[in-house]
Amino acid sequence: MQINSKLPSVKTTIFTIMNTLAKEHNAINLSQGFPDFDTDSKLIDLVTKAMHSGYNQYAPMAGVLTLREQIANKIDGLYGVKYHPDTEITVTVGATQAIFTIIASFIRKDDEVIIFKPAYDCYEPAIELHNGKPIYVQLKAPTYKINWQEVKEKITSKTKMIIINTPHNPSGFLWSNMDMLALEKLVKDTNIIVLSDEVYEHIIFDNLKHHSACKYSYLKERTFVVGSFGKTFHNTGWKMGYCAAPANLMNEFRKVHQFNVFCANHPMQIAFAEYLKVESHFKNLSQFYQDKRDLFLNKIKDSRFKFTPSKGTYFQLLDYSAISDEGDVDFVKRLAIEYKIAAIPVSVFNSDNMDQKMIRFCFAKKNETLKKATYILTKI
Ligand SMILES: Cc1ncc(COP(=O)(O)O)c(C=O)c1O
């Protein structure tokens, strides 16, 4: 049988390659973005209780109402912005499903979607599957600052969507108030939809502020804000997330969502609805991860790697240009094999796989894991 792949350029991802190498060589794995510590046992108890209480059949299509109310309260409490739980919030199977469904709901053949590179890897395949065209704005290492003139020049009559991600994976860069205002100015009075991937909104360092797209009224009216419980509550394997958008956009989203997954996991929604009532469960996260970032960076400050401290997310980029001329993919493979530490090469997130001699480490790890990892990094 001949298969005419709809995604011919998609190969085994670097995450699978590095995870396999890490296993084979017994390397410390700071490659993929997930914690090596457990989620709160209180949350596990709440899920167990929900299962024993009979929440084991389909949830409402848009999500359990009490959870949508809690999400609306959280957004209002943090940003002073209101979303109606009935019509403007949908619970999804992780942020990934929200992102896929947003793209599926709006992108048609030849629609252009602007993406800032380096970019998380799930945006482009979804655009291509719907015959849209990704248009890249490549950010430059090490600051990853946005050149707004360049963005303006990339906008055409075919631009249907702009995808942003702040705090930014992989760079740890944060969009400033000025960045958000610049975006708002560009899209005001257009039909461009904004997909704002804010899955790391609760992981922000050094008393900096997260500027959610929902805070800017001309952005809010055209934006899907996407969140992830997996990132916030250390349970990426549960695949729970949500999105918020004005009712006219959400109405279109739900038309696709109901035939895509219909609904997300029911007992976990019941549990999150209860767990979100305690604000410290998400408000303490920045300090928790800032301590881990600081431990990681303090331990490697005398190494040959150069770095700009991450401003948010649980990722830290290291510049290895003083150590080797190798391409970043070869370099990380050698680190895994020879030094027994696994990272992700940033080129896989860049347009044309541009090699900036940057590699990404995930510091969502136990302190003992970070100490072992940093000891190795100082020996390279
Ligand atoms: C920027 C970004 N967006 C979305 C996701 C996906 O989140 P989820 O696991 O909730 O699907 C990730 C996960 O790594 C991410 O880093």
Coordinates of C-alpha atoms and ligand atoms in Angstrom, one line a residue:
M1 CA 0.0 0.0 0.0
Q2 CA 1.3 3.5 -0.8
I3 CA 0.9 6.1 1.8
N4 CA 0.9 9.7 0.8
S5 CA 1.9 11.3 4.1
K6 CA 0.1 14.6 5.0
L7 CA 3.2 15.5 7.1
P8 CA 6.1 14.2 5.0
S9 CA 8.7 16.4 6.8
V10 CA 7.7 15.2 10.3
K11 CA 10.3 12.6 11.5
T12 CA 11.1 11.1 14.9
T13 CA 11.3 14.1 17.2
I14 CA 14.5 15.2 19.0
F15 CA 12.6 14.5 22.3
T16 CA 12.3 10.8 21.4
I17 CA 15.9 10.7 20.2
M18 CA 17.3 12.3 23.3
N19 CA 15.1 10.3 25.7
T20 CA 16.2 7.1 24.0
L21 CA 19.9 8.2 24.1
A22 CA 19.5 9.2 27.8
K23 CA 18.1 5.8 28.6
E24 CA 20.7 3.8 26.6
H25 CA 23.6 5.7 28.2
N26 CA 22.1 6.1 31.7
A27 CA 22.3 9.9 31.3
I28 CA 20.7 12.5 33.6
N29 CA 17.8 13.6 31.5
L30 CA 17.2 17.4 31.4
S31 CA 16.0 17.3 27.9
Q32 CA 12.2 17.0 27.8
G33 CA 10.1 19.5 29.8
F34 CA 8.6 17.5 32.6
P35 CA 9.3 17.3 36.4
D36 CA 11.0 14.3 37.9
F37 CA 9.1 14.9 41.2
D38 CA 5.5 14.0 41.9
T39 CA 2.3 16.1 41.8
D40 CA 0.8 17.1 45.2
S41 CA -0.7 14.0 46.9
K42 CA -3.7 16.2 47.9
L43 CA -4.5 16.5 44.2
I44 CA -4.2 12.7 43.7
D45 CA -6.5 12.2 46.7
L46 CA -9.1 14.6 45.1
V47 CA -8.9 12.7 41.8
T48 CA -9.3 9.4 43.6
K49 CA -12.3 10.8 45.6
A50 CA -13.9 12.0 42.3
M51 CA -13.5 8.5 40.8
H52 CA -15.0 6.9 43.9
S53 CA -17.8 9.4 43.8
G54 CA -18.9 8.3 40.3
Y55 CA -17.4 10.9 38.0
N56 CA -16.3 8.3 35.5
Q57 CA -18.5 9.0 32.5
Y58 CA -18.3 11.8 29.9
A59 CA -17.9 15.3 31.3
P60 CA -19.9 18.2 29.8
M61 CA -18.5 19.1 26.4
A62 CA -17.1 22.5 27.4
G63 CA -15.8 21.2 30.8
V64 CA -17.2 20.8 34.3
L65 CA -18.9 24.2 35.1
T66 CA -17.3 24.5 38.6
L67 CA -13.9 24.2 37.0
R68 CA -14.7 26.7 34.3
E69 CA -15.8 29.0 37.1
Q70 CA -12.5 28.5 39.0
I71 CA -10.6 29.2 35.8
A72 CA -12.6 32.4 35.3
N73 CA -11.9 33.4 39.0
K74 CA -8.2 32.7 38.6
I75 CA -7.9 34.9 35.4
D76 CA -10.0 37.7 37.1
G77 CA -7.9 37.5 40.3
L78 CA -4.6 37.6 38.4
Y79 CA -5.3 40.0 35.6
G80 CA -8.6 41.7 36.5
V81 CA -10.2 40.4 33.3
K82 CA -13.6 38.7 33.1
Y83 CA -14.4 35.6 31.0
H84 CA -17.9 34.1 31.1
P85 CA -17.5 30.4 32.3
D86 CA -20.6 29.4 30.2
T87 CA -19.5 30.7 26.8
E88 CA -15.9 31.8 27.0
I89 CA -13.9 29.0 28.7
T90 CA -13.3 25.4 27.5
V91 CA -11.4 22.7 29.3
T92 CA -9.2 20.7 27.0
V93 CA -6.9 17.6 26.8
G94 CA -3.8 19.6 27.6
A95 CA -2.7 22.8 25.9
T96 CA -1.8 20.8 22.9
Q97 CA -5.4 19.9 22.1
A98 CA -6.5 23.5 22.6
I99 CA -3.8 24.7 20.2
F100 CA -4.7 22.0 17.6
T101 CA -8.4 22.8 17.8
I102 CA -7.9 26.5 17.6
I103 CA -5.9 26.1 14.4
A104 CA -8.4 23.5 13.0
S105 CA -11.3 25.9 13.7
F106 CA -9.9 28.8 11.8
I107 CA -7.1 28.0 9.4
R108 CA -8.0 27.3 5.7
K109 CA -6.0 26.6 2.6
D110 CA -3.3 29.3 2.0
D111 CA -4.1 31.2 5.3
E112 CA -0.9 32.6 6.7
V113 CA 0.0 32.0 10.4
I114 CA 2.9 34.0 11.9
I115 CA 5.1 32.1 14.3
F116 CA 8.1 33.4 16.3
K117 CA 11.0 31.0 16.1
P118 CA 12.4 29.3 18.0
A119 CA 8.9 27.9 18.6
Y120 CA 7.4 25.0 20.4
D121 CA 6.9 22.2 18.0
C122 CA 3.2 21.5 17.9
Y123 CA 2.2 24.7 16.0
E124 CA 3.4 24.0 12.5
P125 CA 2.1 20.4 11.9
A126 CA -1.4 21.6 12.9
I127 CA -1.1 24.5 10.4
E128 CA 0.2 22.3 7.6
L129 CA -2.6 19.7 8.2
H130 CA -5.1 22.4 7.5
N131 CA -3.1 23.6 4.4
G132 CA -2.2 26.9 6.0
K133 CA 1.2 28.4 5.6
P134 CA 3.5 29.1 8.6
I135 CA 5.3 32.5 8.2
Y136 CA 8.4 32.7 10.4
V137 CA 9.8 35.6 12.5
Q138 CA 13.2 34.3 13.6
L139 CA 14.4 35.7 16.9
K140 CA 18.1 36.2 17.5
A141 CA 20.0 34.7 20.4
P142 CA 20.8 35.5 23.1
T143 CA 18.2 38.1 23.8
Y144 CA 15.3 36.8 21.6
K145 CA 14.0 40.3 21.4
I146 CA 11.2 41.0 18.9
N147 CA 11.8 43.2 15.9
W148 CA 8.4 44.7 15.5
Q149 CA 9.2 46.3 12.1
E150 CA 9.9 42.8 10.8
V151 CA 6.6 41.5 12.2
K152 CA 4.8 44.3 10.5
E153 CA 6.4 43.5 7.2
K154 CA 5.3 39.9 7.5
I155 CA 1.6 40.7 7.9
T156 CA -0.3 40.5 4.6
S157 CA -3.9 40.3 3.5
K158 CA -3.6 36.5 4.0
T159 CA -2.5 36.7 7.6
K160 CA -5.2 34.8 9.6
M161 CA -3.4 34.1 12.9
I162 CA -0.4 35.1 15.0
I163 CA 0.8 32.6 17.5
I164 CA 2.7 34.0 20.5
N165 CA 4.2 32.2 23.5
T166 CA 5.1 34.0 26.7
P167 CA 6.9 33.1 28.9
H168 CA 8.8 31.5 26.0
N169 CA 9.8 28.0 25.5
P170 CA 12.8 27.4 24.8
S171 CA 14.4 30.8 25.5
G172 CA 12.9 31.7 28.9
F173 CA 12.2 35.1 27.4
L174 CA 9.2 37.2 28.6
W175 CA 7.2 39.5 26.4
S176 CA 7.1 43.0 27.9
N177 CA 4.2 45.4 28.2
M178 CA 5.7 47.2 25.2
D179 CA 5.7 43.9 23.1
M180 CA 2.1 43.3 23.9
L181 CA 1.2 46.9 23.0
A182 CA 3.1 46.6 19.7
L183 CA 1.2 43.4 18.9
E184 CA -2.1 45.0 19.8
K185 CA -1.4 48.0 17.6
L186 CA -0.6 45.7 14.6
V187 CA -3.7 43.6 14.9
K188 CA -6.3 46.3 15.9
D189 CA -8.9 46.7 13.2
T190 CA -7.9 43.5 11.4
N191 CA -9.4 40.0 11.3
I192 CA -6.3 38.4 12.7
I193 CA -6.8 35.9 15.5
V194 CA -4.1 35.7 18.2
L195 CA -3.3 32.4 19.8
S196 CA -1.5 33.2 23.0
D197 CA 0.3 30.2 24.4
E198 CA 0.7 31.1 28.1
V199 CA 1.2 27.6 29.6
Y200 CA 4.1 28.9 31.8
E201 CA 2.2 32.0 33.1
H202 CA 2.7 30.9 36.7
I203 CA 6.5 30.5 36.3
I204 CA 7.9 34.0 36.3
F205 CA 11.2 35.1 38.0
D206 CA 12.8 38.1 39.6
N207 CA 9.5 39.8 40.4
L208 CA 8.9 40.3 36.7
K209 CA 5.3 40.3 35.5
H210 CA 3.4 38.1 33.1
H211 CA 1.6 40.2 30.5
S212 CA -1.3 38.0 29.5
A213 CA -2.8 38.9 26.1
C214 CA -6.2 39.1 27.9
K215 CA -5.2 42.3 29.7
Y216 CA -5.2 44.3 26.4
S217 CA -8.7 45.0 25.2
Y218 CA -8.0 45.0 21.5
L219 CA -6.0 41.8 21.9
K220 CA -8.6 40.2 24.1
E221 CA -11.4 40.5 21.6
R222 CA -9.4 38.4 19.1
T223 CA -7.3 36.1 21.3
F224 CA -7.4 32.6 22.6
V225 CA -5.4 32.4 25.8
V226 CA -4.2 28.8 26.3
G227 CA -3.2 27.3 29.7
S228 CA -2.0 24.0 31.0
F229 CA -2.6 22.3 34.3
G230 CA 0.1 19.8 33.6
K231 CA 2.8 22.6 33.6
T232 CA 1.4 24.3 36.7
F233 CA 0.7 21.3 38.9
H234 CA 3.5 18.9 38.0
N235 CA 1.4 16.3 36.1
T236 CA 2.1 16.7 32.4
G237 CA 0.9 13.1 31.9
W238 CA -2.6 14.0 32.9
K239 CA -2.9 16.1 29.8
M240 CA -5.3 18.7 31.2
G241 CA -5.5 22.3 30.0
Y242 CA -8.0 25.0 28.9
C243 CA -8.5 28.0 26.7
A244 CA -10.3 31.3 27.1
A245 CA -11.7 33.5 24.3
P246 CA -14.6 35.8 23.5
A247 CA -17.9 33.9 22.9
N248 CA -17.9 34.4 19.1
L249 CA -14.5 32.7 18.8
M250 CA -15.2 30.1 21.4
N251 CA -18.4 29.1 19.7
E252 CA -16.4 28.2 16.6
F253 CA -13.8 26.4 18.7
R254 CA -16.4 24.2 20.4
K255 CA -17.9 23.1 17.0
V256 CA -14.5 21.4 16.4
H257 CA -13.8 20.4 20.0
Q258 CA -17.0 18.4 20.3
F259 CA -16.0 16.2 17.4
N260 CA -12.3 16.1 18.2
V261 CA -12.3 14.9 21.8
F262 CA -15.9 15.9 22.9
C263 CA -14.6 16.4 26.5
A264 CA -11.6 16.1 28.8
N265 CA -11.1 13.7 31.6
H266 CA -14.0 14.0 34.1
P267 CA -12.6 13.0 37.5
M268 CA -9.5 15.2 37.0
Q269 CA -11.7 18.2 36.2
I270 CA -13.6 17.7 39.5
A271 CA -10.3 17.5 41.4
F272 CA -8.9 20.7 39.7
A273 CA -12.1 22.6 40.4
E274 CA -11.5 22.0 44.2
Y275 CA -7.7 22.4 44.1
L276 CA -7.8 25.7 42.3
K277 CA -9.7 27.2 45.2
V278 CA -6.4 27.5 47.1
E279 CA -4.5 30.3 45.4
S280 CA -1.1 29.4 46.9
H281 CA -1.2 26.2 44.7
F282 CA -0.4 28.3 41.7
K283 CA 0.9 31.6 43.3
N284 CA 3.9 29.9 45.0
L285 CA 5.1 28.3 41.8
S286 CA 7.4 31.1 40.6
Q287 CA 9.4 31.1 43.8
F288 CA 9.6 27.3 43.8
Y289 CA 11.1 27.3 40.3
Q290 CA 13.2 30.4 40.8
D291 CA 15.0 28.5 43.6
K292 CA 15.7 25.7 41.1
R293 CA 16.9 28.1 38.4
D294 CA 19.2 29.8 40.9
L295 CA 20.6 26.5 42.1
F296 CA 21.3 25.4 38.6
L297 CA 22.9 28.7 37.5
N298 CA 24.9 29.2 40.7
K299 CA 26.5 25.8 40.3
I300 CA 27.5 26.3 36.7
K301 CA 28.6 30.0 37.0
D302 CA 32.3 29.0 36.7
S303 CA 31.7 26.5 33.9
R304 CA 32.6 27.2 30.2
F305 CA 28.9 27.7 29.3
K306 CA 27.5 31.2 28.9
F307 CA 24.0 32.1 29.8
T308 CA 21.4 34.8 30.4
P309 CA 19.2 33.8 33.3
S310 CA 15.8 32.5 32.3
K311 CA 13.0 35.0 33.1
G312 CA 10.2 32.4 33.1
T313 CA 9.4 28.8 32.2
Y314 CA 11.4 25.9 33.6
F315 CA 14.0 26.0 30.9
Q316 CA 17.5 27.5 30.8
L317 CA 19.5 28.0 27.6
L318 CA 23.2 27.6 27.7
D319 CA 25.6 28.9 25.0
Y320 CA 28.3 26.4 24.4
S321 CA 30.2 28.4 21.7
A322 CA 33.3 28.6 24.0
I323 CA 33.4 24.8 24.2
S324 CA 32.9 23.5 20.8
D325 CA 32.3 24.3 17.1
E326 CA 30.1 21.2 16.6
G327 CA 26.5 21.6 15.5
D328 CA 24.1 21.7 18.4
V329 CA 22.5 18.3 17.5
D330 CA 25.9 16.6 17.4
F331 CA 27.0 18.4 20.6
V332 CA 24.0 17.2 22.6
K333 CA 24.3 13.7 21.4
R334 CA 28.0 13.7 22.5
L335 CA 27.0 15.1 25.9
A336 CA 24.5 12.3 26.4
I337 CA 27.0 9.6 25.3
E338 CA 30.3 10.9 26.7
Y339 CA 29.2 13.0 29.7
K340 CA 25.8 11.3 30.5
I341 CA 23.7 14.4 30.5
A342 CA 20.8 15.0 28.0
A343 CA 19.7 18.4 26.7
I344 CA 17.8 19.7 23.7
P345 CA 19.5 21.5 20.8
V346 CA 17.7 24.8 20.1
S347 CA 18.1 24.5 16.3
V348 CA 15.2 22.1 16.2
F349 CA 12.9 25.0 17.2
N350 CA 14.4 27.5 14.7
S351 CA 13.6 28.2 11.1
D352 CA 15.8 26.3 8.7
N353 CA 17.2 24.6 11.8
M354 CA 19.4 27.6 12.4
D355 CA 22.3 26.7 14.8
Q356 CA 22.8 29.4 17.4
K357 CA 25.1 27.2 19.6
M358 CA 22.4 27.1 22.2
I359 CA 21.1 24.1 24.1
R360 CA 18.1 23.8 26.4
F361 CA 18.0 22.3 29.9
C362 CA 14.9 21.7 31.9
F363 CA 15.3 22.5 35.6
A364 CA 12.0 21.1 36.7
K365 CA 14.0 18.5 38.6
K366 CA 14.7 17.4 42.2
N367 CA 17.6 19.4 43.7
E368 CA 19.7 16.3 43.9
T369 CA 19.2 15.7 40.1
L370 CA 20.2 19.4 39.4
K371 CA 23.3 19.0 41.6
K372 CA 24.4 15.9 39.8
A373 CA 23.7 17.5 36.4
T374 CA 25.6 20.8 37.2
Y375 CA 28.6 18.9 38.5
I376 CA 28.8 17.3 35.1
L377 CA 28.4 20.6 33.3
T378 CA 31.3 22.1 35.2
K379 CA 33.5 19.3 33.9
I380 CA 32.8 19.9 30.2
Ligands
LIG1 C1 5.1 26.3 24.9 C2 4.3 25.1 25.2 N1 3.0 25.1 24.8 C3 2.2 24.0 24.9 C4 2.7 22.8 25.5 C5 1.9 21.6 25.7 O1 1.2 21.6 27.0 P1 0.3 20.3 27.4 O2 1.3 19.3 27.9 O3 -0.6 20.9 28.4 O4 -0.3 19.8 26.2 C6 4.1 22.8 26.0 C7 4.7 21.6 26.6 O5 5.9 21.4 26.6 C8 4.8 24.0 25.8 O6 6.1 24.0 26.2

